[in-house]
Amino acid sequence: MSNYFEKLFSEFKIKNVLLRNRIVFLPHYTALATMDGTPSEKEIYYYTERAKGGVGLIISGNYAVSKSGQMHRTFINASDQKVIPVFSKITKRVHNYGSKIFGQITHAGPTKMEKPQSDLWSPSQIIEGSSGTHTMKIDEEEINEVKHAFEKSSKNLIESGFDGVEVKIAHDGILRAFLSPHYNKREDKYGGSFENRARLSVEVLKLIRKSIGFEYPIGIRLCMDEFEDDGYKLEDAIRFAKYLEQNQLIDYINVDAGTTWLSYIMQIPPMSIPLGYSEYMSASLKRHISLPVIAFGRINDPVQAEMILQNESADLIGMARQLICDPETPKKAKKGDVDGIRKCIACMDGCVGQCIQFQPIRCIQNPAVGKEKFFGINKLKKTSNRKRIVVVGGGVAGLKFSEIAAKRGHEIVLYEKNNFLGGQLNLLKKIPFRNEFSEILRYLEFQLVKYKNIEINLGFEVKKENILAVNPDVIIIATGSQRYIPQEFQALNTYSSIEVLSGEWNEGKNIIIYDKLAKNEGLGVAEYITEYYDNAKITFITPANNAGEDINFLNLDILYRKLFESNFKCIPYHEILKVKDEKLIFVNKYSRREFIINKYDSFIYIGDIISVDNLFWELKGNAKELYRIGDAKAPRLVELAINDADNLARSI
Amino acid sequence: MEDIIVCVKQVPNTTKVKLDPVNHTILREGVESIINPFDDFALEEALFLKKKFNLKVSALTMGPNQALEVLNYCLSKGADEAYLLTDKKLAGSDTLATARSLAALIKKLGYKVIFCGQESIDSSTGHIGPSIGEFLNIPQVTHIEKILNYENEVVKVKEKNEFGYNIIKVKLPAIFSFLKSKKKLKRGIYSKDTKNIKVFSLKDIDIDENLVGLMGSPTRVVKIDVDDTIDYFLKVDSNLTAIERIKIILKGGIEEKKDRLVYKEINNTIISKLIQIIK
């Protein structure tokens, strides 16, 4: 037992499956499968990595029970016999590393990810809220087909060596749709009363029990609140849970909330949602039933996890993104190395952001995700050729490079012209919906102080001569980027995002933001202003179709909720033409009709960024090995700076 | 308006009280005594009316000698007179016996306007006001947030209910129970001074001693239970609309209102404690 987290590292039994600790890797879609819905080799390494990291239970999943139940063709179809060989490898390796593994099965029902959507199997014909597609009301034969698909898939899971089966009655899927008064308007025995709406779930659970026998645990992932006014709420979910418990149909409940896609932010909460926001859901459930309950919802810290257990709000702690970001969270926590844990910041750019585009899962902080075979735990090789490396720039790219290169045994000298590390992260973290980016900096700084082979020089601006005098084996240029406002758009009160975020501007009441990029930066600055400057009136002008068009829609949802509550107005489809006599002249992208803004207090221009790379070009040809990473290569996202650095540091 | 008598109670500062985890009784040792905050609001309202109508305000309490501290507090805030009803035979009185005794003294003193707090923070029964009203056979108004008006022996009050307010008119004599309000209270001084306190004992009031004290108290406390279901996390009311529920979650239960932060259902969380430290 760990001395540090008494309850978190105590054993727990679900039916007869003994777990080594209370941490559960929650089921999610990884987009690692092949196009015909069979799991790939990557999937094996993905789950093995989490088992290596020390997790107690893995619930792998979001497996479809039939072709009609796939949300997209890259969702694994568990009813197909050909999944068994790969599944067997996953379960065997996970068991080898001491974790247990359950498989989660579902039928997508009225929620699909492809566009345009194919048949949406649904209890009633309604307009599916997120896509505007009309659903198909399924008949008795189709209901039977669904039931038998669950039965068949559960058999396949057990045959593949899974320790238990989880049935999804959660944020999406046909079973919750039947349970939900929002979707289910049927008048037969599957609709109407509570018992009727619960009937399909009950029949499915009974059938699975019959097919896999009594020794294996069967659990459900249960949506506790649909966050729909005509949907079901906490009390209804508890009633349903009690009903299943009384009829002895299940062995545990894995808590969940929200629906895909209408209240997606409650299902996969972004950074703006407080850590552990949903503890009340598992706590309320636990007070009404005696079955084991798994908590969920932005839990990324062992202290927080232990507190939830001590509060008796849950029996087990569910983590998905935290274990994607740092698979070794359980191991590190057990040793008491809490600061060494790299925490998920819920940025939504890597994991969710990729998967909704059917791209293999990634993580902005952990470049190994989806590539565990090559970059996973213990894959970092010590170098046999120790090099002296100068890193210019202590932003995210420079820091990440130093971390990995130092771990490999190279000798690093890092120069940073400011008196602090972190570069643009220091400004990024001021934007409310991006504030946890400070964690990236905290983690990297903590790593750097651990290694004696890193020397950090702050407040030192490196010149070509300085470097050549040292004559290092490798030079890394990680000098970042700067904002650039073209001459024709400069007025007296024109500012860049950097000036605004560092407080070097004269704010006024009437603020014009022109956002050429439609990415996080523009709306982020708008959010920052509404948060910290009272009475600011923002007119947000962009050539895109809407404000922040390129922002992940989950973050956008929250940004819009906040911005439209304040004094914020967006004018899309407009480009800036010029600034003349302190007047801003915009033009409609399509009609080329101009409009002029005469009166404003400040104008914020979000657009051009240029790499600070003079040193690179000066040294080109004069150095033994010269590389540029991060924004010095090209201004891009944090994720790509980390990727550049990680890839390079592994190859040097 | 007629002169006002305010019934006050000395209570332990319950924010500092701990419960014995074994016996489930209140551990009062070393805990300071204060005026019951509800009574303080009643007194504040009486003193406000004193200025307006130029009347006399008196404070009354029943208890051991130590209770004169709270009477001095009332005097220091501006009360004109203070009465202490104390007698060994009154010890162990429940709310029925207490109200009976207080009513008898009030009748003897001849007050027509009686103010008291809605309830006390150490027992929270809310019995005293209405019981005195019954013993004196006069009208009672409870859950009062403020006195709105007084004209021709008729008092107009704002009574809070679950949904909003009732505006009630009541003819004097009557008894009024006050809620705590947002009003900022003037601070008084607690002292053990005895010289301005008028002390009464059981023989001064016309009452059968079998009807007061332990003898006259039918209430028995069977058991005090510790509520161990304190929640250390944000709670969200299911009766709100979906959008409101999401909004509360988004703001972490904290709402900004002009110059202050309002906490919703996060009183025991680490966040709320941190905010209090930072403030």
Short mmCIF file of C-alpha atoms in Angstrom, two decimals, chain B residues 91-210:
data_model
loop_
_atom_site.label_atom_id
_atom_site.label_comp_id
_atom_site.label_asym_id
_atom_site.label_seq_id
_atom_site.Cartn_x
_atom_site.Cartn_y
_atom_site.Cartn_z
CA ALA B 91 -33.14 26.36 35.05
CA GLY B 92 -33.91 23.64 32.53
CA SER B 93 -36.82 25.47 30.94
CA ASP B 94 -37.72 24.40 27.44
CA THR B 95 -39.24 26.78 24.89
CA LEU B 96 -42.73 26.41 26.39
CA ALA B 97 -41.65 27.25 29.93
CA THR B 98 -39.35 30.04 28.71
CA ALA B 99 -42.09 31.68 26.67
CA ARG B 100 -44.50 31.34 29.61
CA SER B 101 -42.04 33.09 31.95
CA LEU B 102 -41.12 35.84 29.49
CA ALA B 103 -44.79 36.48 28.67
CA ALA B 104 -45.57 36.86 32.37
CA LEU B 105 -42.83 39.45 32.87
CA ILE B 106 -43.72 41.36 29.69
CA LYS B 107 -47.36 41.49 30.88
CA LYS B 108 -46.21 42.83 34.25
CA LEU B 109 -44.02 45.47 32.59
CA GLY B 110 -46.90 46.44 30.31
CA TYR B 111 -45.27 46.46 26.84
CA LYS B 112 -47.51 46.39 23.77
CA VAL B 113 -44.81 45.97 21.08
CA ILE B 114 -42.56 42.92 21.38
CA PHE B 115 -39.64 42.18 19.08
CA CYS B 116 -37.65 38.98 18.93
CA GLY B 117 -35.39 37.03 16.58
CA GLN B 118 -36.98 34.45 14.30
CA GLU B 119 -34.94 31.68 15.93
CA SER B 120 -31.74 31.11 17.88
CA ILE B 121 -28.62 29.79 16.25
CA ASP B 122 -27.97 27.22 18.98
CA SER B 123 -31.36 25.47 18.94
CA SER B 124 -33.18 26.90 15.91
CA THR B 125 -36.70 26.10 17.11
CA GLY B 126 -38.37 29.42 16.29
CA HIS B 127 -40.88 28.71 19.11
CA ILE B 128 -40.36 31.66 21.43
CA GLY B 129 -41.97 34.49 19.45
CA PRO B 130 -45.19 32.68 18.53
CA SER B 131 -45.46 31.12 22.03
CA ILE B 132 -45.23 34.49 23.78
CA GLY B 133 -47.90 35.72 21.38
CA GLU B 134 -50.17 32.84 22.38
CA PHE B 135 -49.61 33.35 26.11
CA LEU B 136 -50.41 37.06 25.79
CA ASN B 137 -53.19 36.36 23.31
CA ILE B 138 -51.96 38.95 20.84
CA PRO B 139 -51.27 38.74 17.06
CA GLN B 140 -47.89 37.44 15.92
CA VAL B 141 -46.00 38.04 12.68
CA THR B 142 -42.94 35.92 11.85
CA HIS B 143 -40.19 35.90 9.18
CA ILE B 144 -40.06 39.68 9.05
CA GLU B 145 -37.41 41.33 6.99
CA LYS B 146 -38.31 44.88 7.87
CA ILE B 147 -40.94 47.24 9.27
CA LEU B 148 -42.33 49.31 6.43
CA ASN B 149 -44.64 51.79 8.10
CA TYR B 150 -46.53 52.68 11.25
CA GLU B 151 -49.74 54.66 11.33
CA ASN B 152 -52.68 54.79 13.75
CA GLU B 153 -51.69 51.79 15.85
CA VAL B 154 -51.21 49.73 12.66
CA VAL B 155 -47.78 48.38 11.72
CA LYS B 156 -47.03 47.42 8.11
CA VAL B 157 -44.33 44.71 7.75
CA LYS B 158 -42.55 42.84 4.99
CA GLU B 159 -42.76 39.10 5.64
CA LYS B 160 -40.61 36.75 3.63
CA ASN B 161 -42.04 33.48 2.30
CA GLU B 162 -40.70 30.73 0.02
CA PHE B 163 -41.69 32.56 -3.13
CA GLY B 164 -41.27 36.21 -2.30
CA TYR B 165 -42.85 38.57 0.22
CA ASN B 166 -46.15 39.20 1.93
CA ILE B 167 -46.92 42.73 3.01
CA ILE B 168 -48.87 42.44 6.25
CA LYS B 169 -50.70 45.02 8.35
CA VAL B 170 -51.09 44.27 12.03
CA LYS B 171 -52.81 46.16 14.82
CA LEU B 172 -51.01 46.66 18.12
CA PRO B 173 -50.43 45.09 20.58
CA ALA B 174 -48.48 42.42 18.69
CA ILE B 175 -45.27 40.38 18.63
CA PHE B 176 -42.82 40.43 15.72
CA SER B 177 -40.11 37.83 14.87
CA PHE B 178 -37.26 39.09 12.69
CA LEU B 179 -35.04 37.35 10.15
CA LYS B 180 -31.44 38.23 9.55
CA SER B 181 -31.15 40.77 6.76
CA LYS B 182 -28.42 42.24 4.62
CA LYS B 183 -28.27 45.31 6.84
CA LYS B 184 -24.88 46.06 8.32
CA LEU B 185 -25.10 45.80 12.09
CA LYS B 186 -23.70 48.27 14.56
CA ARG B 187 -21.36 46.54 16.97
CA GLY B 188 -22.03 46.67 20.70
CA ILE B 189 -19.78 45.90 23.65
CA TYR B 190 -20.17 42.92 25.95
CA SER B 191 -19.47 43.64 29.62
CA LYS B 192 -20.22 42.22 33.05
CA ASP B 193 -21.50 45.56 34.35
CA THR B 194 -24.56 45.15 36.63
CA LYS B 195 -25.59 48.69 37.46
CA ASN B 196 -28.03 49.41 34.60
CA ILE B 197 -29.70 46.02 34.66
CA LYS B 198 -33.04 45.47 36.37
CA VAL B 199 -33.13 41.97 37.79
CA PHE B 200 -36.32 39.98 38.32
CA SER B 201 -36.84 36.58 39.90
CA LEU B 202 -39.67 34.07 39.87
CA LYS B 203 -41.44 35.71 42.81
CA ASP B 204 -41.74 38.98 40.83
CA ILE B 205 -43.88 37.36 38.19
CA ASP B 206 -47.26 35.93 38.81
CA ILE B 207 -46.71 32.28 37.83
CA ASP B 208 -47.04 28.77 39.24
CA GLU B 209 -43.52 27.43 39.75
CA ASN B 210 -44.62 23.95 38.62
#
